[in-house]
Amino acid sequence: MPPMRAVIVDDEPLVRSGLRKLLANEPDVAVVGEARNGLDAVSVIAASAPDLVFLDVQMPGMDGFEVLARLPAASRPSIIFVTAFDEYAIRAFDVHAVDYLLKPFDAPRFRLALERVRARRATSEGRDDARWDALLSQLHRSAQFADRLLLKDDGSVVVVLVADINWIEAADNYVRVHTRASRHRVRQSIKTLESQLDPARFARSHRSAIVNLDRVRGLEPMAAGEYVILLSTGEKIPLSRGYRDRFRERLEGGGAKGA
């Protein structure tokens, strides 16, 4: 069997060099091209027709997801994403069973990702079209939502990164937005604020609370079919019966079906 043809795409020279060294120890893989940005990647992949691409996510100009979207579905290679820490991207990868390497990665983690590709290529799962289409669909929907909010807090306008929000609670005519570093009291309805948030990332836990799904670390059962949501911050948020099934569906990756 001929070796797998691999292309390395990353804007960091050290990462490209590291991947080359690791792949040099894999006799069934041959590096046939490299690119340092998304635009070059599209050209290199089209010219070299690889079986496997190590694809950086965060690149200037055109990111890895845009590169993937530009590849013809009929000739898409296997992909191993290479990414710095990004809670949402990693959750999307896990939901859609996509292989990825989290920078900085070591040789054992690299070999594990490569073994998964080998296993898929040896079975009927070798074609990843459905997996890629589902991932791109989720990411496309997410791109329609802002990555930051302008909130009016006590007369001042503050900029809050959506990724920094832990949870949101309604209190009378206000909402409290709990973030990594602070808390903001905003005169706005929770429904209005919810409409600005990606439903694949945020979900109602009861009529007066919205939770960032990336912060959820577990569910603790309570009485009468209710639960408490355990956040990575140590906070506990009630999960009512009326919202329980929908919340769990969102947590398992079903948020893309609609709000």
PDB file of C-alpha atoms in Angstrom, residues 4-180:
ATOM      1  CA  MET A   4      -0.419   8.393   3.034  1.00  0.00           C
ATOM      2  CA  ARG A   5       0.290  11.714   1.380  1.00  0.00           C
ATOM      3  CA  ALA A   6       0.288  14.455   4.040  1.00  0.00           C
ATOM      4  CA  VAL A   7       0.221  18.250   3.921  1.00  0.00           C
ATOM      5  CA  ILE A   8       1.124  20.451   6.901  1.00  0.00           C
ATOM      6  CA  VAL A   9      -0.660  23.803   7.249  1.00  0.00           C
ATOM      7  CA  ASP A  10       0.349  26.133  10.091  1.00  0.00           C
ATOM      8  CA  ASP A  11       1.489  29.743  10.349  1.00  0.00           C
ATOM      9  CA  GLU A  12       4.053  28.854  13.044  1.00  0.00           C
ATOM     10  CA  PRO A  13       7.406  27.586  11.658  1.00  0.00           C
ATOM     11  CA  LEU A  14       8.151  25.687  14.882  1.00  0.00           C
ATOM     12  CA  VAL A  15       4.873  23.770  14.653  1.00  0.00           C
ATOM     13  CA  ARG A  16       5.497  22.852  11.020  1.00  0.00           C
ATOM     14  CA  SER A  17       9.020  21.726  11.887  1.00  0.00           C
ATOM     15  CA  GLY A  18       7.764  19.691  14.845  1.00  0.00           C
ATOM     16  CA  LEU A  19       5.176  17.912  12.729  1.00  0.00           C
ATOM     17  CA  ARG A  20       7.760  17.150  10.041  1.00  0.00           C
ATOM     18  CA  LYS A  21      10.025  15.533  12.644  1.00  0.00           C
ATOM     19  CA  LEU A  22       7.193  13.446  14.082  1.00  0.00           C
ATOM     20  CA  LEU A  23       6.042  12.337  10.635  1.00  0.00           C
ATOM     21  CA  ALA A  24       9.595  11.352   9.692  1.00  0.00           C
ATOM     22  CA  ASN A  25       9.184   8.472  12.164  1.00  0.00           C
ATOM     23  CA  GLU A  26       6.031   7.222  10.426  1.00  0.00           C
ATOM     24  CA  PRO A  27       7.022   5.065   7.406  1.00  0.00           C
ATOM     25  CA  ASP A  28       3.468   4.960   6.060  1.00  0.00           C
ATOM     26  CA  VAL A  29       3.215   8.766   5.797  1.00  0.00           C
ATOM     27  CA  ALA A  30       4.978  11.017   3.272  1.00  0.00           C
ATOM     28  CA  VAL A  31       4.889  14.819   3.566  1.00  0.00           C
ATOM     29  CA  VAL A  32       4.102  16.171   0.090  1.00  0.00           C
ATOM     30  CA  GLY A  33       3.499  19.831   0.869  1.00  0.00           C
ATOM     31  CA  GLU A  34       3.388  22.646   3.408  1.00  0.00           C
ATOM     32  CA  ALA A  35       1.605  25.972   3.710  1.00  0.00           C
ATOM     33  CA  ARG A  36       1.888  28.805   6.202  1.00  0.00           C
ATOM     34  CA  ASN A  37      -1.512  30.414   5.631  1.00  0.00           C
ATOM     35  CA  GLY A  38      -5.010  29.497   4.523  1.00  0.00           C
ATOM     36  CA  LEU A  39      -4.805  30.874   1.005  1.00  0.00           C
ATOM     37  CA  ASP A  40      -1.618  28.938   0.255  1.00  0.00           C
ATOM     38  CA  ALA A  41      -3.165  25.862   1.860  1.00  0.00           C
ATOM     39  CA  VAL A  42      -6.034  25.760  -0.635  1.00  0.00           C
ATOM     40  CA  SER A  43      -3.543  25.873  -3.524  1.00  0.00           C
ATOM     41  CA  VAL A  44      -1.149  23.312  -2.034  1.00  0.00           C
ATOM     42  CA  ILE A  45      -3.953  20.875  -1.235  1.00  0.00           C
ATOM     43  CA  ALA A  46      -5.424  21.217  -4.729  1.00  0.00           C
ATOM     44  CA  ALA A  47      -2.017  20.634  -6.332  1.00  0.00           C
ATOM     45  CA  SER A  48      -0.808  17.734  -4.173  1.00  0.00           C
ATOM     46  CA  ALA A  49      -4.072  15.806  -3.588  1.00  0.00           C
ATOM     47  CA  PRO A  50      -3.107  14.641  -0.083  1.00  0.00           C
ATOM     48  CA  ASP A  51      -4.749  11.874   1.902  1.00  0.00           C
ATOM     49  CA  LEU A  52      -4.227  13.728   5.189  1.00  0.00           C
ATOM     50  CA  VAL A  53      -3.900  17.388   6.190  1.00  0.00           C
ATOM     51  CA  PHE A  54      -2.666  18.743   9.518  1.00  0.00           C
ATOM     52  CA  LEU A  55      -4.668  21.977   9.523  1.00  0.00           C
ATOM     53  CA  ASP A  56      -4.090  24.917  11.854  1.00  0.00           C
ATOM     54  CA  VAL A  57      -7.309  26.571  13.013  1.00  0.00           C
ATOM     55  CA  GLN A  58      -6.125  30.069  13.930  1.00  0.00           C
ATOM     56  CA  MET A  59      -4.414  31.644  10.917  1.00  0.00           C
ATOM     57  CA  PRO A  60      -4.487  35.231   9.645  1.00  0.00           C
ATOM     58  CA  GLY A  61      -6.629  35.983   6.615  1.00  0.00           C
ATOM     59  CA  MET A  62      -8.286  32.598   6.207  1.00  0.00           C
ATOM     60  CA  ASP A  63      -8.641  30.220   9.137  1.00  0.00           C
ATOM     61  CA  GLY A  64      -8.648  26.441   9.017  1.00  0.00           C
ATOM     62  CA  PHE A  65     -12.432  26.176   8.909  1.00  0.00           C
ATOM     63  CA  GLU A  66     -12.567  28.430   5.855  1.00  0.00           C
ATOM     64  CA  VAL A  67      -9.911  26.266   4.191  1.00  0.00           C
ATOM     65  CA  LEU A  68     -12.001  23.157   4.872  1.00  0.00           C
ATOM     66  CA  ALA A  69     -15.119  24.833   3.489  1.00  0.00           C
ATOM     67  CA  ARG A  70     -13.299  25.621   0.220  1.00  0.00           C
ATOM     68  CA  LEU A  71     -12.194  22.051  -0.406  1.00  0.00           C
ATOM     69  CA  PRO A  72     -14.395  20.112  -2.869  1.00  0.00           C
ATOM     70  CA  ALA A  73     -16.478  17.582  -0.929  1.00  0.00           C
ATOM     71  CA  ALA A  74     -15.646  14.819  -3.396  1.00  0.00           C
ATOM     72  CA  SER A  75     -11.914  15.086  -2.751  1.00  0.00           C
ATOM     73  CA  ARG A  76     -11.636  16.160   0.874  1.00  0.00           C
ATOM     74  CA  PRO A  77      -8.707  14.476   2.628  1.00  0.00           C
ATOM     75  CA  SER A  78      -8.704  13.313   6.217  1.00  0.00           C
ATOM     76  CA  ILE A  79      -8.107  16.259   8.554  1.00  0.00           C
ATOM     77  CA  ILE A  80      -6.342  16.560  11.897  1.00  0.00           C
ATOM     78  CA  PHE A  81      -6.957  20.058  13.244  1.00  0.00           C
ATOM     79  CA  VAL A  82      -4.119  21.750  15.111  1.00  0.00           C
ATOM     80  CA  THR A  83      -5.323  24.409  17.527  1.00  0.00           C
ATOM     81  CA  ALA A  84      -4.413  26.579  20.467  1.00  0.00           C
ATOM     82  CA  PHE A  85      -6.861  26.420  23.364  1.00  0.00           C
ATOM     83  CA  ASP A  86     -10.349  27.403  22.202  1.00  0.00           C
ATOM     84  CA  GLU A  87     -13.206  26.060  24.340  1.00  0.00           C
ATOM     85  CA  TYR A  88     -15.835  26.303  21.646  1.00  0.00           C
ATOM     86  CA  ALA A  89     -13.757  24.820  18.815  1.00  0.00           C
ATOM     87  CA  ILE A  90     -12.692  21.907  21.016  1.00  0.00           C
ATOM     88  CA  ARG A  91     -16.278  21.246  22.088  1.00  0.00           C
ATOM     89  CA  ALA A  92     -17.341  21.271  18.422  1.00  0.00           C
ATOM     90  CA  PHE A  93     -14.545  18.815  17.577  1.00  0.00           C
ATOM     91  CA  ASP A  94     -15.599  16.495  20.403  1.00  0.00           C
ATOM     92  CA  VAL A  95     -19.278  16.632  19.448  1.00  0.00           C
ATOM     93  CA  HIS A  96     -18.530  15.704  15.833  1.00  0.00           C
ATOM     94  CA  ALA A  97     -15.760  13.177  16.625  1.00  0.00           C
ATOM     95  CA  VAL A  98     -13.154  15.231  14.770  1.00  0.00           C
ATOM     96  CA  ASP A  99      -9.468  14.573  15.403  1.00  0.00           C
ATOM     97  CA  TYR A 100      -7.407  17.459  16.738  1.00  0.00           C
ATOM     98  CA  LEU A 101      -4.096  18.301  18.377  1.00  0.00           C
ATOM     99  CA  LEU A 102      -4.090  20.922  21.132  1.00  0.00           C
ATOM    100  CA  LYS A 103      -0.958  23.070  21.132  1.00  0.00           C
ATOM    101  CA  PRO A 104       1.500  22.340  22.614  1.00  0.00           C
ATOM    102  CA  PHE A 105       1.095  18.608  21.926  1.00  0.00           C
ATOM    103  CA  ASP A 106       3.479  15.734  22.566  1.00  0.00           C
ATOM    104  CA  ALA A 107       4.449  12.645  20.562  1.00  0.00           C
ATOM    105  CA  PRO A 108       1.951  10.264  22.256  1.00  0.00           C
ATOM    106  CA  ARG A 109      -0.981  12.619  21.535  1.00  0.00           C
ATOM    107  CA  PHE A 110       0.225  13.005  17.945  1.00  0.00           C
ATOM    108  CA  ARG A 111       0.416   9.235  17.482  1.00  0.00           C
ATOM    109  CA  LEU A 112      -3.080   8.783  18.928  1.00  0.00           C
ATOM    110  CA  ALA A 113      -4.567  11.223  16.407  1.00  0.00           C
ATOM    111  CA  LEU A 114      -2.684   9.560  13.566  1.00  0.00           C
ATOM    112  CA  GLU A 115      -3.841   6.096  14.652  1.00  0.00           C
ATOM    113  CA  ARG A 116      -7.451   7.276  14.574  1.00  0.00           C
ATOM    114  CA  VAL A 117      -6.995   8.441  10.996  1.00  0.00           C
ATOM    115  CA  ARG A 118      -5.437   5.106  10.048  1.00  0.00           C
ATOM    116  CA  ALA A 119      -8.333   3.233  11.656  1.00  0.00           C
ATOM    117  CA  ARG A 120     -10.930   5.313   9.822  1.00  0.00           C
ATOM    118  CA  ARG A 121      -9.177   4.892   6.497  1.00  0.00           C
ATOM    119  CA  ALA A 122      -9.210   1.127   7.005  1.00  0.00           C
ATOM    120  CA  THR A 123     -12.988   1.057   7.516  1.00  0.00           C
ATOM    121  CA  SER A 124     -16.117   2.468   5.931  1.00  0.00           C
ATOM    122  CA  GLU A 125     -15.585   5.599   8.032  1.00  0.00           C
ATOM    123  CA  GLY A 126     -12.750   6.641   5.764  1.00  0.00           C
ATOM    124  CA  ARG A 127     -14.970   9.226   4.095  1.00  0.00           C
ATOM    125  CA  ASP A 128     -15.631  12.042   6.560  1.00  0.00           C
ATOM    126  CA  ASP A 129     -18.049  14.111   4.457  1.00  0.00           C
ATOM    127  CA  ALA A 130     -20.979  13.920   6.877  1.00  0.00           C
ATOM    128  CA  ARG A 131     -18.731  14.742   9.830  1.00  0.00           C
ATOM    129  CA  TRP A 132     -17.213  17.774   8.093  1.00  0.00           C
ATOM    130  CA  ASP A 133     -20.575  19.012   6.847  1.00  0.00           C
ATOM    131  CA  ALA A 134     -22.047  18.842  10.357  1.00  0.00           C
ATOM    132  CA  LEU A 135     -19.046  20.655  11.845  1.00  0.00           C
ATOM    133  CA  LEU A 136     -19.089  23.398   9.203  1.00  0.00           C
ATOM    134  CA  SER A 137     -22.839  23.806   9.590  1.00  0.00           C
ATOM    135  CA  GLN A 138     -22.486  24.358  13.332  1.00  0.00           C
ATOM    136  CA  LEU A 139     -19.590  26.777  12.887  1.00  0.00           C
ATOM    137  CA  HIS A 140     -21.463  28.692  10.169  1.00  0.00           C
ATOM    138  CA  ARG A 141     -24.427  29.200  12.483  1.00  0.00           C
ATOM    139  CA  SER A 142     -22.101  30.370  15.251  1.00  0.00           C
ATOM    140  CA  ALA A 143     -20.518  32.944  12.946  1.00  0.00           C
ATOM    141  CA  GLN A 144     -23.917  34.660  12.767  1.00  0.00           C
ATOM    142  CA  PHE A 145     -23.643  35.629  16.443  1.00  0.00           C
ATOM    143  CA  ALA A 146     -21.432  38.367  17.880  1.00  0.00           C
ATOM    144  CA  ASP A 147     -18.310  37.399  19.810  1.00  0.00           C
ATOM    145  CA  ARG A 148     -18.733  40.385  22.135  1.00  0.00           C
ATOM    146  CA  LEU A 149     -21.614  42.307  23.687  1.00  0.00           C
ATOM    147  CA  LEU A 150     -21.998  45.984  24.584  1.00  0.00           C
ATOM    148  CA  LEU A 151     -23.695  46.139  27.980  1.00  0.00           C
ATOM    149  CA  LYS A 152     -24.879  49.270  29.780  1.00  0.00           C
ATOM    150  CA  ASP A 153     -23.931  48.853  33.437  1.00  0.00           C
ATOM    151  CA  ASP A 154     -24.750  51.754  35.821  1.00  0.00           C
ATOM    152  CA  GLY A 155     -24.541  54.335  33.059  1.00  0.00           C
ATOM    153  CA  SER A 156     -21.300  53.020  31.576  1.00  0.00           C
ATOM    154  CA  VAL A 157     -21.025  50.904  28.455  1.00  0.00           C
ATOM    155  CA  VAL A 158     -18.787  47.867  28.915  1.00  0.00           C
ATOM    156  CA  VAL A 159     -17.554  45.407  26.311  1.00  0.00           C
ATOM    157  CA  VAL A 160     -17.957  41.775  27.359  1.00  0.00           C
ATOM    158  CA  LEU A 161     -16.484  38.901  25.388  1.00  0.00           C
ATOM    159  CA  VAL A 162     -19.136  36.231  24.902  1.00  0.00           C
ATOM    160  CA  ALA A 163     -16.542  33.522  25.615  1.00  0.00           C
ATOM    161  CA  ASP A 164     -15.965  35.083  29.066  1.00  0.00           C
ATOM    162  CA  ILE A 165     -19.606  34.757  30.161  1.00  0.00           C
ATOM    163  CA  ASN A 166     -20.200  32.007  32.736  1.00  0.00           C
ATOM    164  CA  TRP A 167     -23.929  32.405  33.217  1.00  0.00           C
ATOM    165  CA  ILE A 168     -26.717  34.972  33.208  1.00  0.00           C
ATOM    166  CA  GLU A 169     -29.546  35.410  35.702  1.00  0.00           C
ATOM    167  CA  ALA A 170     -32.709  37.487  35.575  1.00  0.00           C
ATOM    168  CA  ALA A 171     -33.666  39.633  38.564  1.00  0.00           C
ATOM    169  CA  ASP A 172     -36.767  41.842  38.303  1.00  0.00           C
ATOM    170  CA  ASN A 173     -36.208  44.224  35.368  1.00  0.00           C
ATOM    171  CA  TYR A 174     -32.491  43.508  35.242  1.00  0.00           C
ATOM    172  CA  VAL A 175     -30.149  40.712  34.321  1.00  0.00           C
ATOM    173  CA  ARG A 176     -26.842  39.936  35.981  1.00  0.00           C
ATOM    174  CA  VAL A 177     -24.137  38.789  33.600  1.00  0.00           C
ATOM    175  CA  HIS A 178     -21.528  36.705  35.420  1.00  0.00           C
ATOM    176  CA  THR A 179     -18.168  36.628  33.616  1.00  0.00           C
ATOM    177  CA  ARG A 180     -14.737  35.202  34.389  1.00  0.00           C
TER     178      ARG A 180
END
